[in-house]
Short mmCIF file of C-alpha atoms and ligand atoms in Angstrom, two decimals:
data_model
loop_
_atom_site.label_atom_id
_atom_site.label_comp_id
_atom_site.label_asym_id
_atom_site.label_seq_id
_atom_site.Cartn_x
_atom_site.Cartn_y
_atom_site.Cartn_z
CA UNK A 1 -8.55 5.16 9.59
CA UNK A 2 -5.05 5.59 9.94
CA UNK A 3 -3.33 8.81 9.26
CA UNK A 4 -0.14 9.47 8.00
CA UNK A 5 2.23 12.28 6.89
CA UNK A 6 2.96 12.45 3.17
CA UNK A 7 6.55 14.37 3.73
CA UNK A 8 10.23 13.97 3.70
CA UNK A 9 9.93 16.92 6.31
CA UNK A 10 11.38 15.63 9.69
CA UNK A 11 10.32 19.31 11.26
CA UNK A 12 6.73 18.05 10.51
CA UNK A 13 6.97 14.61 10.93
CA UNK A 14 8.39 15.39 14.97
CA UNK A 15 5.48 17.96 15.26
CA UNK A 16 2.60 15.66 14.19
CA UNK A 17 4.77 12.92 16.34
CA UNK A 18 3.82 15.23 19.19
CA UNK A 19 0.41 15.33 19.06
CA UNK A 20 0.19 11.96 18.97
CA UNK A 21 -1.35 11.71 15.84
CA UNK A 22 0.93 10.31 13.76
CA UNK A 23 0.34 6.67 12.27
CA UNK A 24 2.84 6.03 9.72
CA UNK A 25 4.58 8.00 6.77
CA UNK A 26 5.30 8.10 2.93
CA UNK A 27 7.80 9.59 0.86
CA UNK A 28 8.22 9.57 -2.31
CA UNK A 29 11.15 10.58 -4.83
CA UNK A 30 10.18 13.89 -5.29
CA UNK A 31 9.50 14.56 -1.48
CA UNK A 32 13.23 13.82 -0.61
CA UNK A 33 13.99 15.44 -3.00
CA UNK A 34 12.67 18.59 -1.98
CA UNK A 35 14.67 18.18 1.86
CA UNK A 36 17.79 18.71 -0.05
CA UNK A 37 19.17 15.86 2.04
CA UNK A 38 21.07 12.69 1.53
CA UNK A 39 18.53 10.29 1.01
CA UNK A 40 19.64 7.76 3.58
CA UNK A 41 20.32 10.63 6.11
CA UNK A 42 16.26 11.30 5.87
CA UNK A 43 15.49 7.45 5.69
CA UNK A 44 17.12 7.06 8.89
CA UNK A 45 16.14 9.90 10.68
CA UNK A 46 12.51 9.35 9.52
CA UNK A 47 12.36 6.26 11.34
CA UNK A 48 13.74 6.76 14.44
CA UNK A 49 11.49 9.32 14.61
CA UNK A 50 8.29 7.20 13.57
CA UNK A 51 6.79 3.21 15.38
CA UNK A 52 4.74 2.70 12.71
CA UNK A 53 4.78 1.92 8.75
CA UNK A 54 7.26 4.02 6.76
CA UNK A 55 7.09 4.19 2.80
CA UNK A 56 10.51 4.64 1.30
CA UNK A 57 10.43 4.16 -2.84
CA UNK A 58 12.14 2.49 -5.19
CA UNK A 59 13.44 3.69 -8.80
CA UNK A 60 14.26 0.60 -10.67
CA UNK A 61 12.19 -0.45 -13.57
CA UNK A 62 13.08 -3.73 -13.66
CA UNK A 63 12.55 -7.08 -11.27
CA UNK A 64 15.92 -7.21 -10.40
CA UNK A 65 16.82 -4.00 -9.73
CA UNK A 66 13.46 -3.01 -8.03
CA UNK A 67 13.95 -6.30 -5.35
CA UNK A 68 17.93 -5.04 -4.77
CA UNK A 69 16.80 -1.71 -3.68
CA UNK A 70 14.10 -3.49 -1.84
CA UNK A 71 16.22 -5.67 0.24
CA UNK A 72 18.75 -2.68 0.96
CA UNK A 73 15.82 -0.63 2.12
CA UNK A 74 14.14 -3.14 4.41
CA UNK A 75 17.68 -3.46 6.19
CA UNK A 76 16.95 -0.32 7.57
CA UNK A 77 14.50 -0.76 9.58
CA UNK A 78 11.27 -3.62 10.71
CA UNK A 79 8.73 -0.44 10.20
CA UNK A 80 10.15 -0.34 6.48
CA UNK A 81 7.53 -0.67 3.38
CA UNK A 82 8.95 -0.79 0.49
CA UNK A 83 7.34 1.36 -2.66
CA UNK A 84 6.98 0.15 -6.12
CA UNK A 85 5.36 1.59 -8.82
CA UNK A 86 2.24 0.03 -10.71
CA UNK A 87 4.08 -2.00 -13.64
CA UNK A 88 4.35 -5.70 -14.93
CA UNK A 89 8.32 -5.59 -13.57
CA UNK A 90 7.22 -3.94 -10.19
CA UNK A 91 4.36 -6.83 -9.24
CA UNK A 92 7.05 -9.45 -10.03
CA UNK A 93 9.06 -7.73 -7.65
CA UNK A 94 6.40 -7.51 -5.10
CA UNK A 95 5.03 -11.06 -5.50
CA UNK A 96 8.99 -12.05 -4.73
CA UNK A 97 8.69 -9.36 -1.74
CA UNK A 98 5.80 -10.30 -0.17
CA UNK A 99 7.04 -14.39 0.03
CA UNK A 100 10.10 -12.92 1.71
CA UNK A 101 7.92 -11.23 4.19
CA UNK A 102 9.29 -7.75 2.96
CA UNK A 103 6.08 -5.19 3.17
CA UNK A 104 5.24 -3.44 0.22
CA UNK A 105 3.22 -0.55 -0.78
CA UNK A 106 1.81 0.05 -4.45
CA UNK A 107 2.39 3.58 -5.75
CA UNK A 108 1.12 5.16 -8.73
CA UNK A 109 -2.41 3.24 -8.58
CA UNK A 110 -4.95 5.20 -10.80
CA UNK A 111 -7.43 2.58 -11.90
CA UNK A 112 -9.84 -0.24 -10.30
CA UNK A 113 -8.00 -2.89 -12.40
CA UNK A 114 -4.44 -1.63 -11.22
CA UNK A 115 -5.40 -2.18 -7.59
CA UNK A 116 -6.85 -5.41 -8.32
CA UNK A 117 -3.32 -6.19 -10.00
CA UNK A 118 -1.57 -5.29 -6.47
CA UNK A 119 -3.75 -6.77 -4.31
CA UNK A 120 -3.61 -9.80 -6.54
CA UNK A 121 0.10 -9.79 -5.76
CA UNK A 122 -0.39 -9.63 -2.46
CA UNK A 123 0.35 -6.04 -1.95
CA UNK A 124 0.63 -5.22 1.67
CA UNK A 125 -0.77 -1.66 0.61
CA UNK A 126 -2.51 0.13 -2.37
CA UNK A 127 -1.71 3.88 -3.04
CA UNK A 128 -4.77 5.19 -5.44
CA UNK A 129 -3.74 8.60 -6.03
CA UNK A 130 -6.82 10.97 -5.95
CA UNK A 131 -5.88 14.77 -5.92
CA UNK A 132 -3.81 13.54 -9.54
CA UNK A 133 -6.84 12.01 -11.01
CA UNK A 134 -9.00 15.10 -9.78
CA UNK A 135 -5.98 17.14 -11.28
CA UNK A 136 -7.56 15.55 -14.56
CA UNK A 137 -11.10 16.18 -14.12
CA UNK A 138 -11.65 12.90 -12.62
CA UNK A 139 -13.35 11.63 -9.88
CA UNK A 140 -10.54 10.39 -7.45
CA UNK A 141 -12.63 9.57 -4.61
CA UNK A 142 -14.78 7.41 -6.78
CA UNK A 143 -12.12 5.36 -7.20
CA UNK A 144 -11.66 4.37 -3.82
CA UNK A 145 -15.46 3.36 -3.58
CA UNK A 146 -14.21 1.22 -6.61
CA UNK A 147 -11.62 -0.28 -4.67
CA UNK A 148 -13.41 -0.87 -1.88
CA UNK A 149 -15.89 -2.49 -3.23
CA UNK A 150 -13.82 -5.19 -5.14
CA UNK A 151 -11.59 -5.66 -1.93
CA UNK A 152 -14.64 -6.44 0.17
CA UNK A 153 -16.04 -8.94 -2.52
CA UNK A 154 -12.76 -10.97 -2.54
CA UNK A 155 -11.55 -10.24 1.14
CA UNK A 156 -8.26 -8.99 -0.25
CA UNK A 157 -6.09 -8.16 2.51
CA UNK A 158 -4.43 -5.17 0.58
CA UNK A 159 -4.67 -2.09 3.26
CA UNK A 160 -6.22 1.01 1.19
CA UNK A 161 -4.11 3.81 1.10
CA UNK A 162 -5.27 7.36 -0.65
CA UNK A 163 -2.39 9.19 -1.52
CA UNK A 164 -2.35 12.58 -3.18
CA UNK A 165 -4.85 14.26 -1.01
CA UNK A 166 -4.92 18.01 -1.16
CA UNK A 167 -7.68 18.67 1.49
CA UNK A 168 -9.46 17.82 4.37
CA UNK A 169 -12.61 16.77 2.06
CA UNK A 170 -10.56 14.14 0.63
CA UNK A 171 -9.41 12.84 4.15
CA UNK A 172 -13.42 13.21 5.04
CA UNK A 173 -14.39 11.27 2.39
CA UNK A 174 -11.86 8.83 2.47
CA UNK A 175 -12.70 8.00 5.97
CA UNK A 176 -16.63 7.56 4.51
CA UNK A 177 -15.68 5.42 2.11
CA UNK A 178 -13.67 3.34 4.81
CA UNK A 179 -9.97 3.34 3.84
CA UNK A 180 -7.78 1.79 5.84
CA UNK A 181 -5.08 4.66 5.10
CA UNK A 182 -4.77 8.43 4.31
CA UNK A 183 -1.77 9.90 3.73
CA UNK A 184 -1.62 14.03 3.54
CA UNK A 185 1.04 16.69 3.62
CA UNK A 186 1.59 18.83 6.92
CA UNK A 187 -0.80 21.39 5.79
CA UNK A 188 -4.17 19.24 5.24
CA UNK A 189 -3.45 17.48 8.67
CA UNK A 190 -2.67 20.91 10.29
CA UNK A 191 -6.13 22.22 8.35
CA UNK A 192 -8.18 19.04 9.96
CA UNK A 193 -7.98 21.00 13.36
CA UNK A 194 -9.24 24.22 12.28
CA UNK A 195 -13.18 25.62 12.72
CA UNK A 196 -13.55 28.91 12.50
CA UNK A 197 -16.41 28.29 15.45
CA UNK A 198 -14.10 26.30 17.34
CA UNK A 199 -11.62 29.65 17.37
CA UNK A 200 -14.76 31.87 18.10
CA UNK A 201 -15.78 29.79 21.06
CA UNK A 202 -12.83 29.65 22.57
CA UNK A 203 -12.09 33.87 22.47
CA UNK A 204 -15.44 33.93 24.21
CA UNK A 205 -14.84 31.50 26.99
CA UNK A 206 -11.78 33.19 27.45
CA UNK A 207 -13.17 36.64 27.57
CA UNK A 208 -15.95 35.27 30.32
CA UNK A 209 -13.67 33.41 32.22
CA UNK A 210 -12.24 37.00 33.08
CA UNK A 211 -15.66 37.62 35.10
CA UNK A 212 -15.36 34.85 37.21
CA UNK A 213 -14.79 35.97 40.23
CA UNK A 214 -11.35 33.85 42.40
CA UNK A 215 -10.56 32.00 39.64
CA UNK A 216 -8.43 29.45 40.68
CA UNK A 217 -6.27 29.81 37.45
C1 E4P B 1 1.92 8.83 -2.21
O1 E4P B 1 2.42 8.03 -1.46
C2 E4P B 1 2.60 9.96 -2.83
O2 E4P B 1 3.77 10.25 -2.08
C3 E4P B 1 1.83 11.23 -2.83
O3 E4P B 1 0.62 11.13 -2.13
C4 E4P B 1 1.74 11.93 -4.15
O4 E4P B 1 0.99 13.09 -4.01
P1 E4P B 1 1.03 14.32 -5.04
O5 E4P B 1 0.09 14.03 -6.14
O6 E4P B 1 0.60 15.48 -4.22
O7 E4P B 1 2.47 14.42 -5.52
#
């Protein structure tokens, strides 16, 4: 499963860049938002920063408007995937993306039949959000399942993407169910490190190391 960053952070996007963990990233409107940045100062930085797939939204509602913004935001970069919300106007656009070879990414996805809808439009991804429907009292992992499922029985080629993940149970589970993509903020992909056995284990090794007699460093 690939991981990526759910940020418009550039702090943590170099920092999980470093490890050598990093996959791809998605933004959204409200992530860039919350830089206090130009928009197309964090766009660009983002992906010089980043090789592989990088979300960047749209905020048209309409066909036209959606596949203008597209175009402009594909110019930016190869790695660019363009992000349109779940609506009749936005899988026109896509269906007129995806001929012109522009990658796309589905936002907004809450339902079976939604994703269906992209993949049918030849989505190049699907972002079910699941920490939004569990926000609800729903089950958002069960909707992956759901979406797996149907992808499998038509062989869509629609990459699975769980967005709006707010632990590392979510990123567990999606990797289960077998999604092709989870994105997370900084602090879920810091929190996938952490044991608390992991931390004792190493204070002991240290503290016995210290009785090894000539040790070498
Ligand atoms: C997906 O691409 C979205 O940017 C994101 O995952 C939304 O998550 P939220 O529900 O935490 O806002």
């Amino acid at each position: 499963m690939e991981i990526f960053l759910d940020t418009g952070n550039t702090d943590e996007i170099r920092q999980a860049v470093d490890w050598g963990l990093l996959d791809g990233v998605t933004t959204n409107p409200t992530l860039v938002a919350k830089t206090g940045r130009p928009f197309l100062e964090v766009a660009k930085e983002i992906l010089k920063l980043v090789d592989g797939p990088v979300s960047l939204e749209t905020v048209s509602l309409d066909a036209e408007g959606i596949l203008k913004e597209a175009r402009m935001l594909a110019e930016l970069g190869d790695n660019v995937v363009v992000k349109v919300p779940m609506t009749p106007e936005g899988m026109k656009a896509v269906c007129s993306l995806s001929s012109e070879g522009i990658a796309t990414n589905v936002t907004l996805v809450f339902s079976p039949a939604q994703a269906l809808i992209a993949a049918k439009a030849s989505a190049s991804y699907v972002s079910p959000f699941v920490g939004r429907l569990d926000d609800i009292s729903s089950d958002g992992m069960e909707l992956i399942s759901k979406i797996k499922q149907i992808y499998k029985n038509y062989m869509f080629e629609t990459k699975i993407l769980v967005a709006s993940v707010r632990h590392p149970m979510h990123v567990v589970q999606a990797a289960l169910i077998g999604a092709d993509v989870c994105t997370m903020p900084f602090d879920v992909l810091k929190k996938l490190f952490q044991h608390p056995l992991t931390d004792k284990g190493i204070d002991l090794f240290l503290k016995d190391w210290q009785k090894v007699p000539d040790r070498p460093f």
